[in-house]
Amino acid sequence: MEKFINYSSVVIPIDRSNVDTDAIIPKQFLKSVEKSGFGDNLFDEWRYLDHGEPGEDSAGRPENPGFILNQEQYRPAEILLARENFGCGSSREHAPWALLDFGITCVISSSFADIFYSNCFKNGILPIILEEEKIKELSEYSNRQEEILVDLKDEKITYGNNEVSFKIDPFKKKCLMEGIENIDLNAIGPMVEKHHFFPNKTNVEFIEVVNANTIKMKVWERGVGITLACGSGACAAVYAGWKKKLIEKNSEVQLEKGSLNINIVCLLYTSP
């Protein structure tokens, strides 16, 4: 993940409430689990006049001239201004992937869907929450097509002669500024491993749901530390995800050393 720096950019105003992730990146493009290649299909159904398909070259597709991303002054913009409840709908990470691949590194709104908000931090996008009145001010300012400055270090936005402050969780801020993932295995792993709930210590798996058939897993092994793979942990992760209805029982587990395909067929319980 790249480090977040201060950004100066014109603002792309999306004057719609409840923009869901299917609008940000339509469902037909969700088959890939790679993080790149989604930018051409950002807001695909609003941006083009035809129906887009995966693998299609968007260069020759008819654009909707009334949609803001198709206006030349907004094509290089890096800051998106949205209305309330931005990113609702699917929990998959493809929406922030598409935003980032297009070049958007900051989204400002009065509220976000919780999972989308979390996924932004995981992928190097800064989501900023402001009061609705400030959103309206920025929306009006965006009509000037002048740049605003987003300063993460000082937690403020400067537009013209005005400033507005925002708040960000200190740990998430640190992760963005240093370009690190927001799970500190070396800090959290030992705490769980040696918790009094586990007198004999325990392995710790950190799971990220990519889609209904794919999860990412990082492993902290008791007595060892960060480990590149764990077969039993992968099986347990798929079972837990399936029981919680987050993934299918036949799923891929992506680990640092490679991937495992796990299929839950039956379970055998043994007494202590």
Coordinates of C-alpha atoms in Angstrom, one line a residue:
M1 CA 0.0 0.0 0.0
E2 CA 1.4 3.4 -1.0
K3 CA 1.9 6.1 1.6
F4 CA -0.8 8.7 1.7
I5 CA 0.5 12.2 1.1
N6 CA -1.3 15.5 1.1
Y7 CA -3.3 15.9 -2.0
S8 CA -4.3 19.0 -4.0
S9 CA -7.0 18.4 -6.5
V10 CA -10.2 19.6 -8.0
V11 CA -13.2 17.9 -6.4
I12 CA -15.5 15.5 -8.2
P13 CA -19.0 16.1 -6.8
I14 CA -21.3 13.1 -6.9
D15 CA -24.6 14.7 -5.8
R16 CA -26.4 11.5 -5.0
S17 CA -27.3 9.9 -1.7
N18 CA -27.0 6.2 -0.9
V19 CA -24.6 5.4 -3.7
D20 CA -24.1 1.6 -3.4
T21 CA -21.1 -0.5 -4.3
D22 CA -22.9 -2.0 -7.3
A23 CA -23.2 1.5 -8.7
I24 CA -19.5 2.2 -8.0
I25 CA -18.5 -1.1 -9.7
P26 CA -21.3 -3.2 -11.3
K27 CA -21.5 -6.9 -10.3
Q28 CA -20.3 -8.3 -13.7
F29 CA -16.8 -7.0 -12.9
L30 CA -16.5 -8.7 -9.6
K31 CA -15.0 -12.0 -10.8
S32 CA -11.4 -10.9 -10.5
V33 CA -9.6 -10.8 -7.2
E34 CA -6.8 -8.7 -8.5
K35 CA -6.8 -5.1 -7.2
S36 CA -6.0 -3.5 -10.6
G37 CA -7.9 -3.0 -13.8
F38 CA -11.2 -1.7 -12.3
G39 CA -10.7 2.0 -13.0
D40 CA -12.1 1.9 -16.5
N41 CA -15.4 0.5 -15.1
L42 CA -15.8 2.9 -12.2
F43 CA -19.4 4.0 -12.2
D44 CA -19.8 2.0 -15.4
E45 CA -23.6 2.2 -15.7
W46 CA -23.5 6.0 -15.3
R47 CA -20.4 6.6 -17.3
Y48 CA -21.2 4.8 -20.5
L49 CA -24.3 4.6 -22.7
D50 CA -23.9 0.8 -23.4
H51 CA -23.6 -2.3 -21.2
G52 CA -20.1 -3.1 -20.2
E53 CA -18.6 -6.6 -19.9
P54 CA -15.4 -7.8 -18.2
G55 CA -12.4 -7.7 -20.5
E56 CA -14.0 -5.2 -22.9
D57 CA -11.8 -2.3 -24.1
S58 CA -13.6 0.8 -22.7
A59 CA -11.7 3.1 -25.0
G60 CA -14.2 2.7 -27.9
R61 CA -17.4 2.6 -25.8
P62 CA -19.8 5.5 -26.1
E63 CA -19.5 7.8 -23.0
N64 CA -22.4 9.5 -21.3
P65 CA -21.5 13.2 -21.9
G66 CA -23.7 14.3 -18.9
F67 CA -21.7 12.3 -16.3
I68 CA -19.1 14.2 -14.4
L69 CA -16.2 11.8 -14.8
N70 CA -16.4 12.2 -18.6
Q71 CA -15.7 16.0 -18.3
E72 CA -12.1 16.7 -19.1
Q73 CA -11.4 18.9 -16.0
Y74 CA -12.4 16.0 -13.7
R75 CA -10.6 13.1 -15.3
P76 CA -7.3 13.7 -13.4
A77 CA -9.1 14.5 -10.1
E78 CA -8.1 12.6 -7.0
I79 CA -10.8 13.7 -4.5
L80 CA -14.4 12.6 -4.6
L81 CA -17.2 14.5 -2.8
A82 CA -20.3 12.4 -2.0
R83 CA -23.6 12.6 -0.2
E84 CA -24.7 10.5 2.8
N85 CA -24.4 6.7 3.1
F86 CA -21.8 6.4 0.4
G87 CA -20.6 2.8 -0.3
C88 CA -23.7 0.9 1.0
G89 CA -24.5 -2.5 -0.4
S90 CA -22.0 -5.3 -1.0
S91 CA -19.1 -5.8 1.5
R92 CA -16.6 -6.7 -1.3
E93 CA -13.5 -4.6 -1.7
H94 CA -13.9 -4.0 -5.5
A95 CA -15.5 -0.6 -4.9
P96 CA -12.4 1.0 -3.3
W97 CA -10.2 -0.9 -5.7
A98 CA -12.1 0.7 -8.6
L99 CA -11.8 4.2 -7.0
L100 CA -8.1 3.8 -6.4
D101 CA -7.4 2.4 -9.8
F102 CA -9.1 5.4 -11.4
G103 CA -6.9 7.7 -9.3
I104 CA -9.2 8.7 -6.4
T105 CA -7.3 8.7 -3.1
C106 CA -9.8 10.6 -0.9
V107 CA -13.6 10.4 -0.6
I108 CA -15.4 13.0 1.5
S109 CA -19.0 12.4 2.7
S110 CA -21.3 13.1 5.6
S111 CA -21.6 9.3 6.2
F112 CA -20.3 6.0 4.9
A113 CA -21.4 2.4 5.0
D114 CA -19.3 0.8 7.8
I115 CA -17.7 -1.9 5.7
F116 CA -16.9 0.4 2.8
Y117 CA -15.3 2.9 5.3
S118 CA -13.1 0.2 6.7
N119 CA -12.2 -1.2 3.3
C120 CA -11.0 2.3 2.2
F121 CA -8.3 2.4 4.9
K122 CA -7.2 -1.1 4.0
N123 CA -6.5 0.0 0.4
G124 CA -4.9 3.4 0.9
I125 CA -8.0 5.6 0.5
L126 CA -8.7 8.3 3.0
P127 CA -12.5 8.5 3.8
I128 CA -13.4 11.8 5.5
I129 CA -16.6 12.4 7.4
L130 CA -17.9 16.0 7.5
E131 CA -21.2 17.6 8.6
E132 CA -23.7 17.9 5.9
E133 CA -23.5 21.7 5.9
K134 CA -19.7 21.4 5.1
I135 CA -20.5 19.0 2.3
K136 CA -22.8 21.6 0.8
E137 CA -20.2 24.3 1.1
L138 CA -17.6 22.1 -0.6
S139 CA -20.1 21.1 -3.3
E140 CA -20.7 24.8 -4.0
Y141 CA -17.0 25.5 -4.0
S142 CA -16.4 22.6 -6.5
N143 CA -18.3 24.6 -9.1
R144 CA -15.3 26.9 -9.3
Q145 CA -13.3 23.9 -10.5
E146 CA -10.4 25.1 -8.2
E147 CA -8.2 22.7 -6.2
I148 CA -8.7 22.0 -2.5
L149 CA -6.0 20.7 -0.2
V150 CA -6.4 17.6 2.0
D151 CA -3.9 17.6 4.8
L152 CA -3.9 14.3 6.6
K153 CA -1.1 15.1 9.0
D154 CA -3.0 18.2 10.4
E155 CA -6.4 16.7 9.7
K156 CA -7.8 19.6 7.8
I157 CA -9.1 20.6 4.3
T158 CA -8.3 23.9 2.8
Y159 CA -10.5 25.4 0.1
G160 CA -10.1 29.0 -0.9
N161 CA -9.7 31.1 2.3
N162 CA -11.6 28.4 4.3
E163 CA -10.5 25.5 6.4
V164 CA -12.4 22.6 7.9
S165 CA -11.1 20.0 10.4
F166 CA -11.8 16.3 10.4
K167 CA -11.1 13.5 12.7
I168 CA -9.4 10.2 11.9
D169 CA -8.6 7.3 14.2
P170 CA -4.9 7.7 15.1
F171 CA -3.9 4.1 14.2
K172 CA -5.7 4.3 10.8
K173 CA -4.0 7.6 10.2
K174 CA -0.6 6.1 11.0
C175 CA -1.2 3.2 8.7
L176 CA -2.2 5.5 5.8
M177 CA 0.7 7.9 6.3
E178 CA 3.2 5.1 6.5
G179 CA 1.6 2.9 3.8
I180 CA 1.2 -0.1 6.1
E181 CA -1.7 -2.5 6.5
N182 CA -4.0 -1.7 9.3
I183 CA -3.4 -5.0 11.2
D184 CA -0.3 -4.9 13.3
L185 CA 0.4 -8.6 13.7
N186 CA 3.4 -8.1 15.9
A187 CA 1.3 -6.2 18.4
I188 CA -2.0 -8.1 18.3
G189 CA -0.7 -11.6 17.7
P190 CA 1.1 -12.0 21.0
M191 CA -1.7 -10.4 22.9
V192 CA -4.2 -13.0 21.7
E193 CA -1.8 -15.9 21.8
K194 CA -1.0 -15.4 25.5
H195 CA -4.4 -14.3 26.6
H196 CA -5.6 -16.0 29.8
F197 CA -8.4 -17.6 27.9
F198 CA -5.7 -19.8 26.3
P199 CA -3.6 -21.3 29.1
N200 CA -1.6 -23.4 26.5
K201 CA -1.4 -20.4 24.1
T202 CA -3.0 -20.4 20.7
N203 CA -2.5 -19.7 17.0
V204 CA -4.1 -16.5 15.7
E205 CA -5.5 -16.1 12.2
F206 CA -6.5 -12.7 10.7
I207 CA -9.1 -13.0 8.0
E208 CA -10.2 -10.7 5.3
V209 CA -13.2 -11.6 3.1
V210 CA -12.5 -10.8 -0.5
N211 CA -15.6 -12.3 -2.0
A212 CA -18.0 -15.2 -1.4
N213 CA -15.4 -17.7 -2.5
T214 CA -12.1 -16.1 -1.4
I215 CA -10.5 -15.0 1.8
K216 CA -7.1 -13.6 2.7
M217 CA -5.4 -14.9 5.8
K218 CA -2.4 -13.9 7.9
V219 CA -1.1 -16.3 10.6
W220 CA 0.5 -15.7 14.0
E221 CA 1.7 -19.1 15.2
R222 CA 2.1 -19.7 18.9
G223 CA 5.7 -19.8 20.0
V224 CA 6.9 -18.8 16.6
G225 CA 5.3 -15.5 15.4
I226 CA 4.3 -14.5 11.9
T227 CA 4.0 -17.7 9.7
L228 CA 3.6 -17.8 5.9
A229 CA 0.9 -20.6 5.9
C230 CA -1.2 -22.8 8.1
G231 CA -3.4 -25.6 6.6
S232 CA -5.4 -26.3 9.8
G233 CA -5.9 -22.6 10.3
A234 CA -7.1 -22.2 6.7
C235 CA -9.7 -25.0 7.2
A236 CA -10.9 -23.4 10.4
A237 CA -11.2 -20.0 8.7
V238 CA -13.3 -21.4 5.9
Y239 CA -15.5 -23.3 8.3
A240 CA -16.0 -20.2 10.5
G241 CA -16.7 -18.0 7.5
W242 CA -19.2 -20.5 6.1
K243 CA -21.0 -20.8 9.4
K244 CA -21.3 -17.1 9.6
K245 CA -22.6 -17.0 6.0
L246 CA -19.8 -14.8 4.9
I247 CA -18.3 -17.2 2.3
E248 CA -19.2 -20.5 0.6
K249 CA -17.9 -23.8 2.0
N250 CA -15.8 -24.3 -1.1
S251 CA -13.4 -21.3 -0.9
E252 CA -9.9 -20.2 -1.7
V253 CA -7.6 -19.1 1.1
Q254 CA -4.9 -16.7 0.0
L255 CA -1.8 -16.9 2.3
E256 CA 1.6 -15.2 2.1
K257 CA 3.2 -18.4 0.7
G258 CA 0.4 -19.3 -1.7
S259 CA -3.2 -20.3 -1.9
L260 CA -5.2 -23.2 -0.6
N261 CA -8.6 -24.4 -1.9
I262 CA -10.7 -25.7 1.0
N263 CA -13.9 -27.6 0.6
I264 CA -15.9 -28.3 3.8
V265 CA -17.4 -31.8 3.2
C266 CA -18.0 -33.1 6.7
L267 CA -16.9 -32.5 10.3
L268 CA -15.6 -34.9 12.9
Y269 CA -15.7 -33.9 16.5
T270 CA -13.6 -35.4 19.2
S271 CA -13.9 -34.9 22.9
P272 CA -11.1 -33.4 24.9

